[in-house]
Every structure is written in structure tokens, then in C-alpha cells.
Amino acid sequence: DSFHLELQERGESGRLRLCRHSVPPFIPLERLARELLPRDPRQFLGILCQHLNAFVSRREQLRKLQ
């Protein structure tokens, strides 16, 4: 699966902000972006990756059970 995430630099501070995405709505993306993106973008991406991997894994398990 592929998901897209568009980040944009904010002004002279160089802080990143979330613009667009295709992340499923039940993943707490806005909260993660608000809490982690300005402070630690790598941690934000790492946690987001964990959420997406868990989602895809669960979906594949469901497909195999059917």
C-alpha cells in the first residue's frame, strides 16, 4: 500500500506543517503532527509508520481469515 503525506515549511523558522495526506482517518495524524512534527519530524514519521504498518498488517490478517 502507499499513502502520501505532504509537508510544507512554515516561514523562516523552517518548521514543518501538514498540508495534505491520504492517511486513514482513524490514525491520529493531526494529534501526532501537532505534538511531534515541530519538535522531532523523525519521531513523527517513525510513529506514523508504526500506525500504518499495524493497519496494513491487520487488514492482511483479515483478508487471510476470509
mmCIF file of C-alpha atoms in Angstrom:
data_model
loop_
_atom_site.group_PDB
_atom_site.id
_atom_site.type_symbol
_atom_site.label_atom_id
_atom_site.label_comp_id
_atom_site.label_asym_id
_atom_site.label_seq_id
_atom_site.Cartn_x
_atom_site.Cartn_y
_atom_site.Cartn_z
ATOM 1 C CA ASP A 1 0.000 0.000 0.000
ATOM 2 C CA SER A 2 1.058 3.552 -0.439
ATOM 3 C CA PHE A 3 -0.035 6.615 1.434
ATOM 4 C CA HIS A 4 1.005 10.151 0.692
ATOM 5 C CA LEU A 5 1.918 12.889 3.101
ATOM 6 C CA GLU A 6 2.615 16.457 2.012
ATOM 7 C CA LEU A 7 4.566 18.656 4.396
ATOM 8 C CA GLN A 8 5.336 22.314 3.959
ATOM 9 C CA GLU A 9 7.916 24.554 5.609
ATOM 10 C CA ARG A 10 6.412 27.332 7.639
ATOM 11 C CA GLY A 11 8.103 30.718 7.265
ATOM 12 C CA GLU A 12 11.642 31.487 8.309
ATOM 13 C CA SER A 13 11.503 29.175 11.308
ATOM 14 C CA GLY A 14 11.664 26.172 8.967
ATOM 15 C CA ARG A 15 9.008 24.362 10.975
ATOM 16 C CA LEU A 16 7.042 21.783 9.059
ATOM 17 C CA ARG A 17 3.276 21.646 8.822
ATOM 18 C CA LEU A 18 0.963 19.023 7.423
ATOM 19 C CA CYS A 19 -0.803 20.061 4.216
ATOM 20 C CA ARG A 20 -2.394 17.019 2.574
ATOM 21 C CA HIS A 21 -2.398 13.304 3.149
ATOM 22 C CA SER A 22 -4.062 10.021 2.299
ATOM 23 C CA VAL A 23 -3.663 8.519 5.765
ATOM 24 C CA PRO A 24 -6.812 6.711 7.006
ATOM 25 C CA PRO A 25 -8.926 8.946 9.282
ATOM 26 C CA PHE A 26 -8.750 6.663 12.338
ATOM 27 C CA ILE A 27 -4.985 7.171 12.657
ATOM 28 C CA PRO A 28 -4.403 10.172 14.967
ATOM 29 C CA LEU A 29 -2.380 12.062 12.358
ATOM 30 C CA GLU A 30 -3.415 15.586 13.374
ATOM 31 C CA ARG A 31 -2.522 14.932 17.000
ATOM 32 C CA LEU A 32 0.824 13.385 16.062
ATOM 33 C CA ALA A 33 1.605 16.294 13.750
ATOM 34 C CA ARG A 34 0.706 18.854 16.398
ATOM 35 C CA GLU A 35 2.721 17.164 19.143
ATOM 36 C CA LEU A 36 5.749 15.790 17.297
ATOM 37 C CA LEU A 37 6.237 17.408 13.904
ATOM 38 C CA PRO A 38 7.530 20.805 15.109
ATOM 39 C CA ARG A 39 9.833 19.208 17.671
ATOM 40 C CA ASP A 40 11.009 15.954 16.089
ATOM 41 C CA PRO A 41 9.990 15.168 12.485
ATOM 42 C CA ARG A 42 11.827 11.827 12.504
ATOM 43 C CA GLN A 43 9.917 10.635 15.536
ATOM 44 C CA PHE A 44 6.669 11.812 13.916
ATOM 45 C CA LEU A 45 7.429 9.780 10.785
ATOM 46 C CA GLY A 46 8.518 6.756 12.825
ATOM 47 C CA ILE A 47 5.323 6.654 14.866
ATOM 48 C CA LEU A 48 3.191 7.281 11.786
ATOM 49 C CA CYS A 49 4.964 4.395 10.056
ATOM 50 C CA GLN A 50 4.176 2.106 13.006
ATOM 51 C CA HIS A 51 0.483 3.035 12.832
ATOM 52 C CA LEU A 52 0.332 2.437 9.076
ATOM 53 C CA ASN A 53 2.196 -0.877 9.285
ATOM 54 C CA ALA A 54 -0.169 -2.064 12.012
ATOM 55 C CA PHE A 55 -3.188 -1.059 9.904
ATOM 56 C CA VAL A 56 -1.924 -2.852 6.799
ATOM 57 C CA SER A 57 -0.967 -5.954 8.819
ATOM 58 C CA ARG A 58 -4.412 -6.166 10.436
ATOM 59 C CA ARG A 59 -6.109 -5.732 7.092
ATOM 60 C CA GLU A 60 -3.990 -8.524 5.567
ATOM 61 C CA GLN A 61 -4.800 -10.819 8.504
ATOM 62 C CA LEU A 62 -8.479 -10.148 7.926
ATOM 63 C CA ARG A 63 -8.168 -10.965 4.220
ATOM 64 C CA LYS A 64 -6.463 -14.260 5.047
ATOM 65 C CA LEU A 65 -9.204 -15.214 7.504
ATOM 66 C CA GLN A 66 -11.913 -14.620 4.906
#
